[in-house]
Structure formats: structure tokens, C-alpha cells
Amino acid sequence: MKTQAFAIFLSSWLLFTLFHPGHPLTVDSATTLQTVRALAQGHLDIPETMVTRVGRGGLHYSLYGPLLPMLSLPGYWLGAMFDDPPPPPGSAEVGLGDWMALNTNQWISGAMVAVLFLIGVHCGLSSRLSAVLAILCAISTLIFPYSRDFFSQPLCAFLLTLSGYGILAFSRERRERFLWVAAVSAALLPWGRMDMGIAFVGLYLWVIIDSLKQSENLGKKRKEMMILSVPILTSLALLFFFDWYRWGRWSSSPYGEQNFNVPLIDSVPKFLFSVELSVFLYNPLLLLSFWFLARGWNEMKSLGIAILSIDAIYIVVVGKYQDYHGGICPGPRYFLSLVPFNLIPLFIGLSRLRNPKATAWAMVVLLATVGIAMNAYETLVDYTSAPPAWDYWMNLLMGMIEK
């Protein structure tokens, strides 16, 4: 199984790398790249951009967490060995070190596909079916187009999914190493994006509810909660000091000067139903995943409560947040962090099906086909300037009908 997971990781990484744009696509990714360059020179401040803020020493710092730039440093250093010299922070030039740093989300996304494969095998799917399903999830969801860019959502999606895998495996095998995997992965989430701290609520509920089902003694349950809590509390304490260093005062945070005043009636319906932002249109397998969750609620209650609580809190936070252009968040990439985690019931549901299975797998293929059409288009174009995928396909269809 480990060999197969590694093969899926490598092949997915290669697939995503084929669509490497060779340069940052958004101001977010450009700012993250500047942070990598700055870290390589031993400092954290970068030139001013739309997503920086004045902090310690009157210098500008990225609003985003440092985890993605830190993970990108080894690749950057490797590539920068062949740059003469490496482009400095603020330069529009892209060197080989920059190219390698920009490849980080491609290998992170490949790792995410491997974790989905492991979830499927752990749930009881055969290795072949689990591999097929994991790959379909990769190319029919936002994992595919947003593996190209250099922002933190793919990293957070990977960490949350890995944490979900750890808790799922721990709940079935009661091996503490799985709980440690879940705890450390969860603890790193706010280092990618601070808003992902909301996941702690759902993950704690999952472990607590699952623990209540077990017949273990109280001391054992306390130890489990300690394993979950120590990495998370340690991470939050270190993050508190990091933000003090970055912003120069104890009461600050990356989003301290941002507004959360968008009416939910304006944002939430667009996130769910609009052709430009709908999380279901760009991730149609979520529909089947939620159907399996509802169908198997009694067996998946602890996971379901975790999913629904995380989703509900997150959609309120993102829905209320006013982006830098003065409007709602330009999803659906803001929801990529939750998409693979929300697909776990799909793997569980398919593993528990009795005959006939053909209907369910036909639905998987049908929904995945829609997702591939949407996300393959977004992968092949510059999605910051090209028409939305829905408009492209509808215009193409109408043109064929008129002929």
C-alpha cells in the first residue's frame, strides 16, 4: 500500500507539474514568492503589495502564514544554485529557484491525492478502486487548477485531509501514532492560513464523540485528548509570538485591519449556486459525498458533525469577509481548503455499498465528468483573465446548436 501511495504521489506530482505556469498567476502567489526570496536572504519583510501590511520596523510583511514559504525553501535553494544571481525580492524576473518554489503546490497536491488513496484503502476499497477514485477527485475538483498557483489553500487542504485520515484511522485501530499525525497536521493549519484555526472545533468534536463510543477507561481518554491538544496549543502559542515579531505588538493579527461586514445573504448563495463561484459546480463529487453522509449518518455521525461544523463556521467567516477589492471573496478557491476533507464520506460510502454498485459508480463518473470539464478549462487558461468555465462551455454549446 505504501508503494502504491508513493507511486500515486509521484505520478500526480508529474501531472500537475505539466501545467506549471512558470510564473505567479495572482498577487497572492507573487507575494508568497517574495516571502520565499526574503527568507532565503535571512529576513521576512518584502516589498509592499496589495496583501502586505506594515509591521515591525515600519516594513511590509505578507498577511499570509509562513508555512508555505518555509516548505518552498529547499526547492528554491536547489534551483537557485543555477541562478546567477537569483532574482531579489521585488524583481519581476523568474529564476530557476523561483520556478522550483512555485512547484511546491504541485507536490503538495500530489501528496493530497496520495492521502485520499490511503483513506479509500483504509475504508475498505480495493487499491485499484481507491486509486481511480482518488485520481478522479484530483482532476474533477479545484485540486487540479489550483495546484498551479502559489497560495496556501492547497497546503491547508492537504493538512486538513491528513488530519482527517489520522482521526479516521485512529478511530478504527486505536493506535496513538495516527492521533499524533492528526494532531500535528491540525496544529500546522493556522501557519498556512489563520482562518483555518476554525477546523479545531470540528476535529475536537470528532475525537470527543468518537471517544464516547469506546469502552476505554477515563485515563486513556484523557491521554487521547492530551495528544490532540499539546501540538495544537503549542502551535498557537508559537504563532502568537510569531505574529508579535511580525507586527510588532501583542494584540495584532494578519486580518486585524480587514472588514467582516458583507451580508451573508449576498455571499452564501453565490458560493453555493452561482455559475462563477459555486463550490458544487467546480466540485460536483461533493454532491454524492453529502448524499452518502446523509445516507450513512448513524455510522458516520462523528465525522459528519466535524464536517458540518467546520463548513458552517468557515462559510460564515469567508462569507462575511470583505476582500481587498471591496467585495465578496472571489471563490471558489477559498473553499479548496475544505473540499478533500468533505470528500471522505464519498470513500466511506462507496466502500460500504452492497450490490449493485454500478449505479453509484456511474454517478461518480457522471459527476466527475462535469468536474473535469470545469476544472480542466480552468487549468488550461489563465483563470485570472479568461471567461469563467461555465460561460466558455455554454458559448461553445450555443455555437454548435446555432450551426
Tab-separated table of C-alpha atoms in Angstrom, residues 140-304:
chain	number	residue	atom	x	y	z
A	140	SER	CA	-12.552	16.869	-11.214
A	141	THR	CA	-12.211	19.283	-8.296
A	142	LEU	CA	-10.398	22.518	-7.517
A	143	ILE	CA	-7.304	20.478	-6.633
A	144	PHE	CA	-6.461	20.418	-10.355
A	145	PRO	CA	-6.440	24.103	-11.405
A	146	TYR	CA	-5.214	25.498	-8.114
A	147	SER	CA	-2.239	23.156	-7.943
A	148	ARG	CA	-0.749	25.567	-10.494
A	149	ASP	CA	-0.704	28.682	-8.351
A	150	PHE	CA	1.292	29.575	-5.273
A	151	PHE	CA	-1.105	30.307	-2.453
A	152	SER	CA	-1.905	28.498	0.762
A	153	GLN	CA	-5.242	26.778	0.101
A	154	PRO	CA	-3.740	23.545	-1.341
A	155	LEU	CA	-1.445	23.259	1.677
A	156	CYS	CA	-4.338	23.748	4.105
A	157	ALA	CA	-6.435	21.246	2.158
A	158	PHE	CA	-3.634	18.687	2.446
A	159	LEU	CA	-3.154	19.259	6.184
A	160	LEU	CA	-6.871	19.067	6.961
A	161	THR	CA	-7.284	15.913	4.872
A	162	LEU	CA	-4.238	14.325	6.510
A	163	SER	CA	-5.674	15.193	9.921
A	164	GLY	CA	-8.966	13.597	8.881
A	165	TYR	CA	-7.131	10.472	7.767
A	166	GLY	CA	-5.319	10.323	11.109
A	167	ILE	CA	-8.524	10.560	13.142
A	168	LEU	CA	-10.329	8.097	10.870
A	169	ALA	CA	-7.507	5.571	11.202
A	170	PHE	CA	-7.227	6.139	14.950
A	171	SER	CA	-10.962	5.649	15.478
A	172	ARG	CA	-10.718	2.230	13.840
A	173	GLU	CA	-7.356	0.951	15.066
A	174	ARG	CA	-6.824	2.958	18.310
A	175	ARG	CA	-3.141	3.410	17.525
A	176	GLU	CA	-1.830	6.595	19.055
A	177	ARG	CA	0.528	7.316	16.158
A	178	PHE	CA	-2.489	8.081	13.980
A	179	LEU	CA	-3.782	10.570	16.530
A	180	TRP	CA	-0.364	12.218	16.606
A	181	VAL	CA	-0.489	12.546	12.805
A	182	ALA	CA	-3.918	14.163	13.086
A	183	ALA	CA	-2.860	16.499	15.893
A	184	VAL	CA	0.357	17.727	14.274
A	185	SER	CA	-1.354	18.222	10.906
A	186	ALA	CA	-4.146	20.202	12.523
A	187	ALA	CA	-1.676	22.235	14.570
A	188	LEU	CA	0.052	23.411	11.394
A	189	LEU	CA	-3.158	24.658	9.760
A	190	PRO	CA	-3.090	28.257	11.080
A	191	TRP	CA	0.552	28.531	9.991
A	192	GLY	CA	-0.794	28.167	6.454
A	193	ARG	CA	-3.880	30.347	6.886
A	194	MET	CA	-5.001	31.754	10.205
A	195	ASP	CA	-8.691	31.316	9.309
A	196	MET	CA	-8.144	27.542	9.232
A	197	GLY	CA	-7.991	27.571	13.022
A	198	ILE	CA	-11.759	27.112	12.799
A	199	ALA	CA	-11.079	23.455	11.941
A	200	PHE	CA	-10.054	22.789	15.543
A	201	VAL	CA	-13.709	22.898	16.608
A	202	GLY	CA	-14.807	20.127	14.267
A	203	LEU	CA	-11.737	17.955	14.807
A	204	TYR	CA	-12.136	18.110	18.591
A	205	LEU	CA	-15.819	17.227	18.272
A	206	TRP	CA	-14.935	14.258	16.074
A	207	VAL	CA	-12.435	12.867	18.582
A	208	ILE	CA	-14.666	13.546	21.617
A	209	ILE	CA	-17.791	11.976	20.107
A	210	ASP	CA	-15.813	9.002	18.852
A	211	SER	CA	-14.167	8.602	22.263
A	212	LEU	CA	-17.561	8.421	23.950
A	213	LYS	CA	-18.339	5.320	21.897
A	214	GLN	CA	-15.295	3.498	23.222
A	215	SER	CA	-15.195	1.438	26.406
A	216	GLU	CA	-11.702	2.610	27.348
A	217	ASN	CA	-11.029	3.903	30.844
A	218	LEU	CA	-11.071	7.600	31.674
A	219	GLY	CA	-7.280	7.808	31.892
A	220	LYS	CA	-6.947	6.519	28.334
A	221	LYS	CA	-9.435	9.084	27.074
A	222	ARG	CA	-7.626	11.889	28.870
A	223	LYS	CA	-4.372	10.806	27.241
A	224	GLU	CA	-6.018	10.930	23.820
A	225	MET	CA	-7.219	14.483	24.418
A	226	MET	CA	-3.735	15.445	25.599
A	227	ILE	CA	-2.191	14.022	22.431
A	228	LEU	CA	-4.604	16.105	20.378
A	229	SER	CA	-4.208	19.243	22.474
A	230	VAL	CA	-0.462	19.532	23.065
A	231	PRO	CA	0.568	20.118	19.414
A	232	ILE	CA	-2.350	22.473	18.812
A	233	LEU	CA	-1.758	24.578	21.935
A	234	THR	CA	1.992	24.655	21.309
A	235	SER	CA	1.399	25.753	17.732
A	236	LEU	CA	-0.978	28.535	18.780
A	237	ALA	CA	1.493	29.813	21.377
A	238	LEU	CA	4.333	29.888	18.833
A	239	LEU	CA	2.071	31.546	16.273
A	240	PHE	CA	1.218	34.213	18.852
A	241	PHE	CA	4.922	35.026	19.282
A	242	PHE	CA	5.498	34.914	15.528
A	243	ASP	CA	2.774	37.474	14.928
A	244	TRP	CA	4.218	39.641	17.701
A	245	TYR	CA	7.549	39.521	15.887
A	246	ARG	CA	5.929	40.260	12.528
A	247	TRP	CA	3.564	43.062	13.516
A	248	GLY	CA	5.430	44.469	16.485
A	249	ARG	CA	2.590	44.311	19.007
A	250	TRP	CA	0.841	41.600	21.010
A	251	SER	CA	-2.722	42.419	20.007
A	252	SER	CA	-2.272	42.191	16.243
A	253	SER	CA	-3.170	39.578	13.652
A	254	PRO	CA	-2.917	39.317	9.845
A	255	TYR	CA	-6.594	40.191	9.448
A	256	GLY	CA	-6.658	42.840	12.170
A	257	GLU	CA	-7.440	45.700	9.769
A	258	GLN	CA	-9.763	43.814	7.419
A	259	ASN	CA	-13.559	44.111	7.355
A	260	PHE	CA	-16.086	41.356	8.039
A	261	ASN	CA	-19.235	43.214	7.081
A	262	VAL	CA	-20.538	41.525	3.909
A	263	PRO	CA	-24.191	40.407	4.359
A	264	LEU	CA	-24.371	36.609	4.224
A	265	ILE	CA	-27.448	36.869	2.001
A	266	ASP	CA	-25.177	38.397	-0.648
A	267	SER	CA	-22.302	35.937	-0.384
A	268	VAL	CA	-23.516	32.493	0.684
A	269	PRO	CA	-25.999	31.941	-2.189
A	270	LYS	CA	-23.248	32.848	-4.658
A	271	PHE	CA	-20.827	30.401	-3.051
A	272	LEU	CA	-23.415	27.640	-3.371
A	273	PHE	CA	-25.381	28.352	-6.555
A	274	SER	CA	-23.748	30.922	-8.861
A	275	VAL	CA	-22.089	29.722	-12.067
A	276	GLU	CA	-18.903	31.650	-11.258
A	277	LEU	CA	-18.372	30.766	-7.587
A	278	SER	CA	-20.405	27.637	-6.846
A	279	VAL	CA	-18.364	25.159	-4.837
A	280	PHE	CA	-20.642	22.367	-6.106
A	281	LEU	CA	-20.251	23.277	-9.779
A	282	TYR	CA	-16.468	23.127	-9.501
A	283	ASN	CA	-16.513	20.133	-7.133
A	284	PRO	CA	-19.596	18.119	-8.179
A	285	LEU	CA	-18.449	14.955	-6.371
A	286	LEU	CA	-19.306	16.820	-3.165
A	287	LEU	CA	-22.986	16.256	-4.001
A	288	LEU	CA	-22.531	12.481	-3.898
A	289	SER	CA	-20.324	12.742	-0.824
A	290	PHE	CA	-23.033	14.620	1.088
A	291	TRP	CA	-25.606	12.094	-0.115
A	292	PHE	CA	-23.517	9.254	1.332
A	293	LEU	CA	-23.082	11.246	4.551
A	294	ALA	CA	-26.852	11.661	4.930
A	295	ARG	CA	-27.483	8.039	3.966
A	296	GLY	CA	-24.979	6.671	6.471
A	297	TRP	CA	-25.408	9.303	9.178
A	298	ASN	CA	-25.682	6.787	12.022
A	299	GLU	CA	-22.346	5.224	11.110
A	300	MET	CA	-20.621	8.498	10.192
A	301	LYS	CA	-22.141	10.777	12.819
A	302	SER	CA	-18.868	11.881	14.439
A	303	LEU	CA	-17.274	12.602	11.055
A	304	GLY	CA	-20.473	14.271	9.853
